[in-house]
Amino acid sequence: MEEKLFLLTEQQAQVFLLHQQGLTYEKIAGQMEIPINAVYRHIKAVYRKFREYDNYHDPNKRNDTPVDFPLTRGELKLVFSALRLLERDVLKKANSGRTKEDWKARLPYEAKILAGILERMQVEIYGKIIYNTLLK
């Protein structure tokens, strides 16, 4: 599981590594000076992200296989606009509720994929990245 640490926020990774060392939620909370509920939420988010990652990259689902789907530049711009709307919805959902909490910790794994697609599309359409996504 440690090879998947890149999926996590810094605080999630720290909580996860301490948990892997056998520390209890109480000891992790005390050592990191965060509420025990935050430790619980981080652990829950870690395993959710790992599960989402594993499900996405399941070899039986063929999600990692490139496809040949030609689009015109105009069609690509339309798809880019639609993905920007999806990005807005993902960010809105992640930001809803608790404002003091690390909202990036609530982003699903698909947000990282969406961020990569948005960047690749910009390079294809405009020749460079003109819009930096908050999904990373």
mmCIF file of N, CA and C in Angstrom:
data_model
loop_
_atom_site.group_PDB
_atom_site.id
_atom_site.type_symbol
_atom_site.label_atom_id
_atom_site.label_comp_id
_atom_site.label_asym_id
_atom_site.label_seq_id
_atom_site.Cartn_x
_atom_site.Cartn_y
_atom_site.Cartn_z
ATOM 1 N N MET A 1 0.809 -1.202 0.000
ATOM 2 C CA MET A 1 0.000 0.000 0.000
ATOM 3 C C MET A 1 0.852 1.265 0.000
ATOM 4 N N GLU A 2 2.073 1.157 0.455
ATOM 5 C CA GLU A 2 2.911 2.350 0.516
ATOM 6 C C GLU A 2 3.242 2.900 -0.871
ATOM 7 N N GLU A 3 3.127 2.058 -1.922
ATOM 8 C CA GLU A 3 3.375 2.554 -3.272
ATOM 9 C C GLU A 3 2.249 3.474 -3.745
ATOM 10 N N LYS A 4 1.147 3.524 -2.994
ATOM 11 C CA LYS A 4 0.008 4.370 -3.351
ATOM 12 C C LYS A 4 -0.033 5.661 -2.542
ATOM 13 N N LEU A 5 1.007 5.969 -1.813
ATOM 14 C CA LEU A 5 1.003 7.169 -0.976
ATOM 15 C C LEU A 5 0.853 8.445 -1.792
ATOM 16 N N PHE A 6 1.213 8.409 -3.064
ATOM 17 C CA PHE A 6 1.080 9.602 -3.907
ATOM 18 C C PHE A 6 -0.379 10.034 -4.050
ATOM 19 N N LEU A 7 -1.310 9.142 -3.760
ATOM 20 C CA LEU A 7 -2.741 9.457 -3.852
ATOM 21 C C LEU A 7 -3.214 10.343 -2.711
ATOM 22 N N LEU A 8 -2.446 10.382 -1.633
ATOM 23 C CA LEU A 8 -2.913 10.982 -0.383
ATOM 24 C C LEU A 8 -2.383 12.392 -0.174
ATOM 25 N N THR A 9 -3.135 13.144 0.641
ATOM 26 C CA THR A 9 -2.609 14.428 1.091
ATOM 27 C C THR A 9 -1.488 14.145 2.085
ATOM 28 N N GLU A 10 -0.715 15.146 2.407
ATOM 29 C CA GLU A 10 0.407 14.962 3.332
ATOM 30 C C GLU A 10 -0.076 14.454 4.689
ATOM 31 N N GLN A 11 -1.160 15.039 5.190
ATOM 32 C CA GLN A 11 -1.667 14.638 6.495
ATOM 33 C C GLN A 11 -2.253 13.223 6.460
ATOM 34 N N GLN A 12 -2.949 12.877 5.380
ATOM 35 C CA GLN A 12 -3.473 11.521 5.247
ATOM 36 C C GLN A 12 -2.331 10.503 5.253
ATOM 37 N N ALA A 13 -1.276 10.797 4.514
ATOM 38 C CA ALA A 13 -0.137 9.882 4.446
ATOM 39 C C ALA A 13 0.507 9.713 5.816
ATOM 40 N N GLN A 14 0.641 10.807 6.537
ATOM 41 C CA GLN A 14 1.251 10.747 7.857
ATOM 42 C C GLN A 14 0.398 9.897 8.803
ATOM 43 N N VAL A 15 -0.923 10.111 8.797
ATOM 44 C CA VAL A 15 -1.830 9.323 9.636
ATOM 45 C C VAL A 15 -1.749 7.853 9.246
ATOM 46 N N PHE A 16 -1.763 7.572 7.949
ATOM 47 C CA PHE A 16 -1.722 6.196 7.466
ATOM 48 C C PHE A 16 -0.437 5.490 7.914
ATOM 49 N N LEU A 17 0.702 6.162 7.751
ATOM 50 C CA LEU A 17 1.983 5.540 8.120
ATOM 51 C C LEU A 17 2.054 5.266 9.622
ATOM 52 N N LEU A 18 1.537 6.183 10.423
ATOM 53 C CA LEU A 18 1.523 5.951 11.871
ATOM 54 C C LEU A 18 0.592 4.789 12.221
ATOM 55 N N HIS A 19 -0.525 4.713 11.530
ATOM 56 C CA HIS A 19 -1.466 3.606 11.750
ATOM 57 C C HIS A 19 -0.827 2.277 11.344
ATOM 58 N N GLN A 20 -0.062 2.282 10.257
ATOM 59 C CA GLN A 20 0.630 1.073 9.806
ATOM 60 C C GLN A 20 1.680 0.618 10.821
ATOM 61 N N GLN A 21 2.197 1.571 11.587
ATOM 62 C CA GLN A 21 3.181 1.235 12.627
ATOM 63 C C GLN A 21 2.511 0.646 13.866
ATOM 64 N N GLY A 22 1.175 0.610 13.867
ATOM 65 C CA GLY A 22 0.446 0.008 14.972
ATOM 66 C C GLY A 22 -0.060 0.983 16.018
ATOM 67 N N LEU A 23 0.093 2.280 15.778
ATOM 68 C CA LEU A 23 -0.406 3.254 16.737
ATOM 69 C C LEU A 23 -1.923 3.286 16.720
ATOM 70 N N THR A 24 -2.508 3.502 17.878
ATOM 71 C CA THR A 24 -3.964 3.612 17.968
ATOM 72 C C THR A 24 -4.392 4.997 17.470
ATOM 73 N N TYR A 25 -5.678 5.130 17.221
ATOM 74 C CA TYR A 25 -6.208 6.425 16.779
ATOM 75 C C TYR A 25 -5.908 7.500 17.829
ATOM 76 N N GLU A 26 -6.035 7.135 19.090
ATOM 77 C CA GLU A 26 -5.780 8.094 20.163
ATOM 78 C C GLU A 26 -4.325 8.564 20.161
ATOM 79 N N LYS A 27 -3.401 7.622 19.993
ATOM 80 C CA LYS A 27 -1.980 7.984 19.984
ATOM 81 C C LYS A 27 -1.629 8.816 18.749
ATOM 82 N N ILE A 28 -2.233 8.479 17.605
ATOM 83 C CA ILE A 28 -1.991 9.266 16.390
ATOM 84 C C ILE A 28 -2.496 10.687 16.591
ATOM 85 N N ALA A 29 -3.702 10.808 17.142
ATOM 86 C CA ALA A 29 -4.291 12.139 17.387
ATOM 87 C C ALA A 29 -3.395 12.948 18.324
ATOM 88 N N GLY A 30 -2.907 12.317 19.377
ATOM 89 C CA GLY A 30 -2.043 13.016 20.318
ATOM 90 C C GLY A 30 -0.721 13.433 19.706
ATOM 91 N N GLN A 31 -0.117 12.539 18.933
ATOM 92 C CA GLN A 31 1.178 12.830 18.322
ATOM 93 C C GLN A 31 1.061 13.924 17.267
ATOM 94 N N MET A 32 -0.027 13.908 16.504
ATOM 95 C CA MET A 32 -0.190 14.886 15.429
ATOM 96 C C MET A 32 -0.939 16.142 15.881
ATOM 97 N N GLU A 33 -1.433 16.111 17.118
ATOM 98 C CA GLU A 33 -2.184 17.233 17.680
ATOM 99 C C GLU A 33 -3.398 17.580 16.834
ATOM 100 N N ILE A 34 -4.178 16.543 16.493
ATOM 101 C CA ILE A 34 -5.427 16.715 15.758
ATOM 102 C C ILE A 34 -6.504 15.934 16.499
ATOM 103 N N PRO A 35 -7.781 16.284 16.279
ATOM 104 C CA PRO A 35 -8.858 15.558 16.948
ATOM 105 C C PRO A 35 -8.904 14.092 16.497
ATOM 106 N N ILE A 36 -9.357 13.235 17.380
ATOM 107 C CA ILE A 36 -9.442 11.814 17.051
ATOM 108 C C ILE A 36 -10.407 11.587 15.891
ATOM 109 N N ASN A 37 -11.442 12.433 15.782
ATOM 110 C CA ASN A 37 -12.372 12.315 14.652
ATOM 111 C C ASN A 37 -11.671 12.579 13.324
ATOM 112 N N ALA A 38 -10.688 13.473 13.337
ATOM 113 C CA ALA A 38 -9.919 13.748 12.124
ATOM 114 C C ALA A 38 -9.090 12.526 11.726
ATOM 115 N N VAL A 39 -8.548 11.837 12.718
ATOM 116 C CA VAL A 39 -7.784 10.611 12.435
ATOM 117 C C VAL A 39 -8.712 9.587 11.790
ATOM 118 N N TYR A 40 -9.878 9.416 12.371
ATOM 119 C CA TYR A 40 -10.859 8.473 11.824
ATOM 120 C C TYR A 40 -11.211 8.835 10.382
ATOM 121 N N ARG A 41 -11.481 10.127 10.119
ATOM 122 C CA ARG A 41 -11.841 10.566 8.756
ATOM 123 C C ARG A 41 -10.685 10.333 7.786
ATOM 124 N N HIS A 42 -9.455 10.602 8.236
ATOM 125 C CA HIS A 42 -8.295 10.400 7.365
ATOM 126 C C HIS A 42 -8.126 8.923 7.005
ATOM 127 N N ILE A 43 -8.230 8.049 7.997
ATOM 128 C CA ILE A 43 -8.089 6.611 7.733
ATOM 129 C C ILE A 43 -9.186 6.148 6.779
ATOM 130 N N LYS A 44 -10.388 6.607 7.006
ATOM 131 C CA LYS A 44 -11.512 6.245 6.134
ATOM 132 C C LYS A 44 -11.250 6.729 4.707
ATOM 133 N N ALA A 45 -10.760 7.971 4.563
ATOM 134 C CA ALA A 45 -10.471 8.532 3.237
ATOM 135 C C ALA A 45 -9.319 7.783 2.557
ATOM 136 N N VAL A 46 -8.321 7.388 3.321
ATOM 137 C CA VAL A 46 -7.174 6.656 2.767
ATOM 138 C C VAL A 46 -7.643 5.364 2.114
ATOM 139 N N TYR A 47 -8.407 4.583 2.857
ATOM 140 C CA TYR A 47 -8.851 3.295 2.323
ATOM 141 C C TYR A 47 -9.849 3.475 1.183
ATOM 142 N N ARG A 48 -10.632 4.567 1.205
ATOM 143 C CA ARG A 48 -11.531 4.863 0.086
ATOM 144 C C ARG A 48 -10.716 5.156 -1.168
ATOM 145 N N LYS A 49 -9.675 5.984 -1.031
ATOM 146 C CA LYS A 49 -8.841 6.316 -2.188
ATOM 147 C C LYS A 49 -8.112 5.089 -2.721
ATOM 148 N N PHE A 50 -7.599 4.262 -1.827
ATOM 149 C CA PHE A 50 -6.933 3.033 -2.265
ATOM 150 C C PHE A 50 -7.912 2.131 -3.009
ATOM 151 N N ARG A 51 -9.129 2.004 -2.492
ATOM 152 C CA ARG A 51 -10.149 1.168 -3.128
ATOM 153 C C ARG A 51 -10.525 1.724 -4.505
ATOM 154 N N GLU A 52 -10.722 3.041 -4.585
ATOM 155 C CA GLU A 52 -11.057 3.668 -5.869
ATOM 156 C C GLU A 52 -9.936 3.455 -6.882
ATOM 157 N N TYR A 53 -8.694 3.624 -6.432
ATOM 158 C CA TYR A 53 -7.539 3.431 -7.309
ATOM 159 C C TYR A 53 -7.501 1.999 -7.831
ATOM 160 N N ASP A 54 -7.655 1.039 -6.922
ATOM 161 C CA ASP A 54 -7.628 -0.374 -7.311
ATOM 162 C C ASP A 54 -8.764 -0.702 -8.276
ATOM 163 N N ASN A 55 -9.950 -0.175 -8.009
ATOM 164 C CA ASN A 55 -11.086 -0.435 -8.897
ATOM 165 C C ASN A 55 -10.877 0.184 -10.277
ATOM 166 N N TYR A 56 -10.303 1.363 -10.302
ATOM 167 C CA TYR A 56 -10.076 2.033 -11.589
ATOM 168 C C TYR A 56 -9.042 1.282 -12.418
ATOM 169 N N HIS A 57 -8.011 0.802 -11.778
ATOM 170 C CA HIS A 57 -6.920 0.154 -12.497
ATOM 171 C C HIS A 57 -7.067 -1.365 -12.576
ATOM 172 N N ASP A 58 -8.246 -1.864 -12.260
ATOM 173 C CA ASP A 58 -8.520 -3.302 -12.372
ATOM 174 C C ASP A 58 -8.289 -3.728 -13.819
ATOM 175 N N PRO A 59 -7.398 -4.686 -14.044
ATOM 176 C CA PRO A 59 -7.078 -5.077 -15.428
ATOM 177 C C PRO A 59 -8.283 -5.602 -16.195
ATOM 178 N N ASN A 60 -9.276 -6.119 -15.505
ATOM 179 C CA ASN A 60 -10.464 -6.627 -16.184
ATOM 180 C C ASN A 60 -11.339 -5.509 -16.736
ATOM 181 N N LYS A 61 -11.142 -4.308 -16.255
ATOM 182 C CA LYS A 61 -11.982 -3.185 -16.691
ATOM 183 C C LYS A 61 -11.394 -2.432 -17.885
ATOM 184 N N ARG A 62 -10.154 -2.692 -18.225
ATOM 185 C CA ARG A 62 -9.493 -2.126 -19.397
ATOM 186 C C ARG A 62 -9.450 -0.598 -19.398
ATOM 187 N N ASN A 63 -9.491 0.045 -18.245
ATOM 188 C CA ASN A 63 -9.470 1.509 -18.187
ATOM 189 C C ASN A 63 -8.132 2.107 -18.592
ATOM 190 N N ASP A 64 -7.079 1.338 -18.519
ATOM 191 C CA ASP A 64 -5.761 1.872 -18.844
ATOM 192 C C ASP A 64 -5.384 1.704 -20.311
ATOM 193 N N THR A 65 -6.276 1.127 -21.109
ATOM 194 C CA THR A 65 -6.000 0.883 -22.518
ATOM 195 C C THR A 65 -6.335 2.133 -23.330
ATOM 196 N N PRO A 66 -5.366 2.693 -24.043
ATOM 197 C CA PRO A 66 -5.667 3.866 -24.882
ATOM 198 C C PRO A 66 -6.681 3.508 -25.974
ATOM 199 N N VAL A 67 -7.498 4.471 -26.325
ATOM 200 C CA VAL A 67 -8.489 4.270 -27.382
ATOM 201 C C VAL A 67 -8.227 5.261 -28.501
ATOM 202 N N ASP A 68 -8.633 4.886 -29.686
ATOM 203 C CA ASP A 68 -8.514 5.776 -30.840
ATOM 204 C C ASP A 68 -9.892 6.369 -31.095
ATOM 205 N N PHE A 69 -10.056 7.624 -30.678
ATOM 206 C CA PHE A 69 -11.342 8.290 -30.786
ATOM 207 C C PHE A 69 -11.086 9.689 -31.341
ATOM 208 N N PRO A 70 -11.046 9.822 -32.663
ATOM 209 C CA PRO A 70 -10.685 11.119 -33.254
ATOM 210 C C PRO A 70 -11.738 12.193 -32.985
ATOM 211 N N LEU A 71 -11.258 13.371 -32.649
ATOM 212 C CA LEU A 71 -12.111 14.534 -32.431
ATOM 213 C C LEU A 71 -11.530 15.727 -33.180
ATOM 214 N N THR A 72 -12.400 16.594 -33.636
ATOM 215 C CA THR A 72 -11.917 17.853 -34.202
ATOM 216 C C THR A 72 -11.529 18.765 -33.046
ATOM 217 N N ARG A 73 -10.789 19.808 -33.340
ATOM 218 C CA ARG A 73 -10.406 20.763 -32.298
ATOM 219 C C ARG A 73 -11.645 21.386 -31.661
ATOM 220 N N GLY A 74 -12.651 21.694 -32.452
ATOM 221 C CA GLY A 74 -13.895 22.257 -31.915
ATOM 222 C C GLY A 74 -14.607 21.285 -30.983
ATOM 223 N N GLU A 75 -14.638 20.009 -31.365
ATOM 224 C CA GLU A 75 -15.261 19.001 -30.501
ATOM 225 C C GLU A 75 -14.467 18.848 -29.204
ATOM 226 N N LEU A 76 -13.160 18.902 -29.319
ATOM 227 C CA LEU A 76 -12.316 18.785 -28.136
ATOM 228 C C LEU A 76 -12.560 19.968 -27.191
ATOM 229 N N LYS A 77 -12.764 21.164 -27.757
ATOM 230 C CA LYS A 77 -13.073 22.330 -26.922
ATOM 231 C C LYS A 77 -14.397 22.145 -26.190
ATOM 232 N N LEU A 78 -15.388 21.550 -26.858
ATOM 233 C CA LEU A 78 -16.672 21.273 -26.201
ATOM 234 C C LEU A 78 -16.506 20.276 -25.058
ATOM 235 N N VAL A 79 -15.753 19.234 -25.293
ATOM 236 C CA VAL A 79 -15.508 18.237 -24.247
ATOM 237 C C VAL A 79 -14.747 18.889 -23.092
ATOM 238 N N PHE A 80 -13.782 19.744 -23.408
ATOM 239 C CA PHE A 80 -13.024 20.455 -22.379
ATOM 240 C C PHE A 80 -13.960 21.304 -21.522
ATOM 241 N N SER A 81 -14.890 22.014 -22.170
ATOM 242 C CA SER A 81 -15.854 22.842 -21.429
ATOM 243 C C SER A 81 -16.723 21.982 -20.511
ATOM 244 N N ALA A 82 -17.146 20.838 -21.004
ATOM 245 C CA ALA A 82 -17.964 19.936 -20.191
ATOM 246 C C ALA A 82 -17.160 19.400 -18.995
ATOM 247 N N LEU A 83 -15.904 19.102 -19.218
ATOM 248 C CA LEU A 83 -15.067 18.613 -18.121
ATOM 249 C C LEU A 83 -14.798 19.705 -17.094
ATOM 250 N N ARG A 84 -14.722 20.945 -17.539
ATOM 251 C CA ARG A 84 -14.580 22.060 -16.588
ATOM 252 C C ARG A 84 -15.811 22.161 -15.689
ATOM 253 N N LEU A 85 -17.007 21.907 -16.258
ATOM 254 C CA LEU A 85 -18.227 21.893 -15.448
ATOM 255 C C LEU A 85 -18.188 20.742 -14.439
ATOM 256 N N LEU A 86 -17.710 19.594 -14.886
ATOM 257 C CA LEU A 86 -17.570 18.456 -13.980
ATOM 258 C C LEU A 86 -16.568 18.788 -12.875
ATOM 259 N N GLU A 87 -15.484 19.440 -13.252
ATOM 260 C CA GLU A 87 -14.487 19.852 -12.265
ATOM 261 C C GLU A 87 -15.122 20.757 -11.212
ATOM 262 N N ARG A 88 -15.927 21.703 -11.655
ATOM 263 C CA ARG A 88 -16.603 22.610 -10.727
ATOM 264 C C ARG A 88 -17.494 21.845 -9.756
ATOM 265 N N ASP A 89 -18.218 20.854 -10.272
ATOM 266 C CA ASP A 89 -19.090 20.055 -9.418
ATOM 267 C C ASP A 89 -18.300 19.228 -8.404
ATOM 268 N N VAL A 90 -17.187 18.658 -8.848
ATOM 269 C CA VAL A 90 -16.345 17.864 -7.949
ATOM 270 C C VAL A 90 -15.790 18.761 -6.841
ATOM 271 N N LEU A 91 -15.325 19.956 -7.208
ATOM 272 C CA LEU A 91 -14.788 20.887 -6.219
ATOM 273 C C LEU A 91 -15.873 21.352 -5.254
ATOM 274 N N LYS A 92 -17.049 21.615 -5.772
ATOM 275 C CA LYS A 92 -18.163 22.057 -4.932
ATOM 276 C C LYS A 92 -18.529 20.980 -3.915
ATOM 277 N N LYS A 93 -18.562 19.737 -4.369
ATOM 278 C CA LYS A 93 -18.889 18.626 -3.475
ATOM 279 C C LYS A 93 -17.801 18.455 -2.409
ATOM 280 N N ALA A 94 -16.548 18.572 -2.802
ATOM 281 C CA ALA A 94 -15.442 18.413 -1.855
ATOM 282 C C ALA A 94 -15.414 19.552 -0.845
ATOM 283 N N ASN A 95 -15.832 20.745 -1.257
ATOM 284 C CA ASN A 95 -15.802 21.915 -0.379
ATOM 285 C C ASN A 95 -17.038 22.043 0.497
ATOM 286 N N SER A 96 -18.063 21.262 0.240
ATOM 287 C CA SER A 96 -19.295 21.399 1.013
ATOM 288 C C SER A 96 -19.095 20.895 2.431
ATOM 289 N N GLY A 97 -19.843 21.488 3.343
ATOM 290 C CA GLY A 97 -19.783 21.019 4.726
ATOM 291 C C GLY A 97 -18.714 21.704 5.533
ATOM 292 N N ARG A 98 -17.814 20.905 6.073
ATOM 293 C CA ARG A 98 -16.807 21.403 7.008
ATOM 294 C C ARG A 98 -15.777 22.275 6.290
ATOM 295 N N THR A 99 -15.700 23.542 6.680
ATOM 296 C CA THR A 99 -14.768 24.451 6.019
ATOM 297 C C THR A 99 -13.369 24.392 6.616
ATOM 298 N N LYS A 100 -13.230 23.948 7.849
ATOM 299 C CA LYS A 100 -11.916 23.911 8.481
ATOM 300 C C LYS A 100 -11.131 22.668 8.101
ATOM 301 N N GLU A 101 -11.793 21.705 7.529
ATOM 302 C CA GLU A 101 -11.158 20.435 7.181
ATOM 303 C C GLU A 101 -10.422 20.568 5.845
ATOM 304 N N ASP A 102 -9.436 19.752 5.658
ATOM 305 C CA ASP A 102 -8.687 19.714 4.410
ATOM 306 C C ASP A 102 -9.599 19.188 3.304
ATOM 307 N N TRP A 103 -10.158 20.070 2.477
ATOM 308 C CA TRP A 103 -11.135 19.657 1.466
ATOM 309 C C TRP A 103 -10.513 18.781 0.398
ATOM 310 N N LYS A 104 -9.215 18.947 0.141
ATOM 311 C CA LYS A 104 -8.575 18.107 -0.875
ATOM 312 C C LYS A 104 -8.543 16.641 -0.447
ATOM 313 N N ALA A 105 -8.611 16.413 0.862
ATOM 314 C CA ALA A 105 -8.628 15.041 1.362
ATOM 315 C C ALA A 105 -9.905 14.314 0.939
ATOM 316 N N ARG A 106 -10.950 15.066 0.630
ATOM 317 C CA ARG A 106 -12.223 14.447 0.250
ATOM 318 C C ARG A 106 -12.360 14.250 -1.253
ATOM 319 N N LEU A 107 -11.359 14.667 -2.023
ATOM 320 C CA LEU A 107 -11.443 14.482 -3.473
ATOM 321 C C LEU A 107 -11.330 13.000 -3.825
ATOM 322 N N PRO A 108 -12.177 12.512 -4.721
ATOM 323 C CA PRO A 108 -12.059 11.113 -5.143
ATOM 324 C C PRO A 108 -10.848 10.925 -6.050
ATOM 325 N N TYR A 109 -10.435 9.687 -6.230
ATOM 326 C CA TYR A 109 -9.289 9.391 -7.095
ATOM 327 C C TYR A 109 -9.539 9.912 -8.511
ATOM 328 N N GLU A 110 -10.780 9.838 -8.960
ATOM 329 C CA GLU A 110 -11.104 10.294 -10.306
ATOM 330 C C GLU A 110 -10.760 11.771 -10.515
ATOM 331 N N ALA A 111 -10.677 12.552 -9.431
ATOM 332 C CA ALA A 111 -10.303 13.963 -9.552
ATOM 333 C C ALA A 111 -8.887 14.106 -10.103
ATOM 334 N N LYS A 112 -7.979 13.217 -9.693
ATOM 335 C CA LYS A 112 -6.615 13.257 -10.222
ATOM 336 C C LYS A 112 -6.605 12.927 -11.719
ATOM 337 N N ILE A 113 -7.427 11.974 -12.100
ATOM 338 C CA ILE A 113 -7.522 11.612 -13.518
ATOM 339 C C ILE A 113 -8.084 12.788 -14.305
ATOM 340 N N LEU A 114 -9.145 13.407 -13.787
ATOM 341 C CA LEU A 114 -9.764 14.558 -14.448
ATOM 342 C C LEU A 114 -8.757 15.697 -14.596
ATOM 343 N N ALA A 115 -7.950 15.949 -13.560
ATOM 344 C CA ALA A 115 -6.940 17.010 -13.633
ATOM 345 C C ALA A 115 -5.946 16.729 -14.753
ATOM 346 N N GLY A 116 -5.510 15.486 -14.872
ATOM 347 C CA GLY A 116 -4.574 15.126 -15.935
ATOM 348 C C GLY A 116 -5.179 15.283 -17.321
ATOM 349 N N ILE A 117 -6.438 14.892 -17.460
ATOM 350 C CA ILE A 117 -7.125 15.031 -18.758
ATOM 351 C C ILE A 117 -7.259 16.497 -19.123
ATOM 352 N N LEU A 118 -7.663 17.330 -18.149
ATOM 353 C CA LEU A 118 -7.819 18.764 -18.423
ATOM 354 C C LEU A 118 -6.499 19.381 -18.879
ATOM 355 N N GLU A 119 -5.404 18.996 -18.255
ATOM 356 C CA GLU A 119 -4.103 19.541 -18.648
ATOM 357 C C GLU A 119 -3.704 19.065 -20.047
ATOM 358 N N ARG A 120 -3.884 17.777 -20.325
ATOM 359 C CA ARG A 120 -3.526 17.254 -21.649
ATOM 360 C C ARG A 120 -4.381 17.886 -22.748
ATOM 361 N N MET A 121 -5.646 18.125 -22.451
ATOM 362 C CA MET A 121 -6.523 18.744 -23.451
ATOM 363 C C MET A 121 -6.085 20.174 -23.742
ATOM 364 N N GLN A 122 -5.696 20.913 -22.700
ATOM 365 C CA GLN A 122 -5.241 22.288 -22.912
ATOM 366 C C GLN A 122 -4.002 22.336 -23.799
ATOM 367 N N VAL A 123 -3.075 21.428 -23.547
ATOM 368 C CA VAL A 123 -1.861 21.385 -24.363
ATOM 369 C C VAL A 123 -2.229 21.078 -25.810
ATOM 370 N N GLU A 124 -3.177 20.180 -26.001
ATOM 371 C CA GLU A 124 -3.604 19.821 -27.364
ATOM 372 C C GLU A 124 -4.322 20.985 -28.048
ATOM 373 N N ILE A 125 -5.187 21.684 -27.311
ATOM 374 C CA ILE A 125 -5.981 22.775 -27.898
ATOM 375 C C ILE A 125 -5.164 24.054 -28.040
ATOM 376 N N TYR A 126 -4.481 24.456 -26.957
ATOM 377 C CA TYR A 126 -3.838 25.769 -26.912
ATOM 378 C C TYR A 126 -2.319 25.723 -27.026
ATOM 379 N N GLY A 127 -1.746 24.541 -26.956
ATOM 380 C CA GLY A 127 -0.297 24.420 -27.027
ATOM 381 C C GLY A 127 0.394 24.613 -25.691
ATOM 382 N N LYS A 128 -0.368 24.925 -24.642
ATOM 383 C CA LYS A 128 0.177 25.102 -23.298
ATOM 384 C C LYS A 128 -0.974 25.045 -22.301
ATOM 385 N N ILE A 129 -0.623 24.958 -21.039
ATOM 386 C CA ILE A 129 -1.637 24.957 -19.986
ATOM 387 C C ILE A 129 -1.967 26.401 -19.646
ATOM 388 N N ILE A 130 -3.221 26.773 -19.848
ATOM 389 C CA ILE A 130 -3.644 28.146 -19.568
ATOM 390 C C ILE A 130 -4.481 28.236 -18.298
ATOM 391 N N TYR A 131 -4.941 27.093 -17.821
ATOM 392 C CA TYR A 131 -5.784 27.057 -16.636
ATOM 393 C C TYR A 131 -5.262 25.978 -15.698
ATOM 394 N N ASN A 132 -4.850 26.372 -14.510
ATOM 395 C CA ASN A 132 -4.366 25.396 -13.521
ATOM 396 C C ASN A 132 -5.539 24.924 -12.678
ATOM 397 N N THR A 133 -5.783 23.640 -12.705
ATOM 398 C CA THR A 133 -6.893 23.069 -11.969
ATOM 399 C C THR A 133 -6.581 22.975 -10.482
ATOM 400 N N LEU A 134 -7.612 23.060 -9.660
ATOM 401 C CA LEU A 134 -7.464 22.904 -8.217
ATOM 402 C C LEU A 134 -7.580 21.451 -7.785
ATOM 403 N N LEU A 135 -7.791 20.554 -8.742
ATOM 404 C CA LEU A 135 -7.999 19.150 -8.426
ATOM 405 C C LEU A 135 -6.722 18.408 -8.070
ATOM 406 N N LYS A 136 -5.579 19.004 -8.272
ATOM 407 C CA LYS A 136 -4.309 18.309 -7.976
ATOM 408 C C LYS A 136 -3.963 18.424 -6.528
#
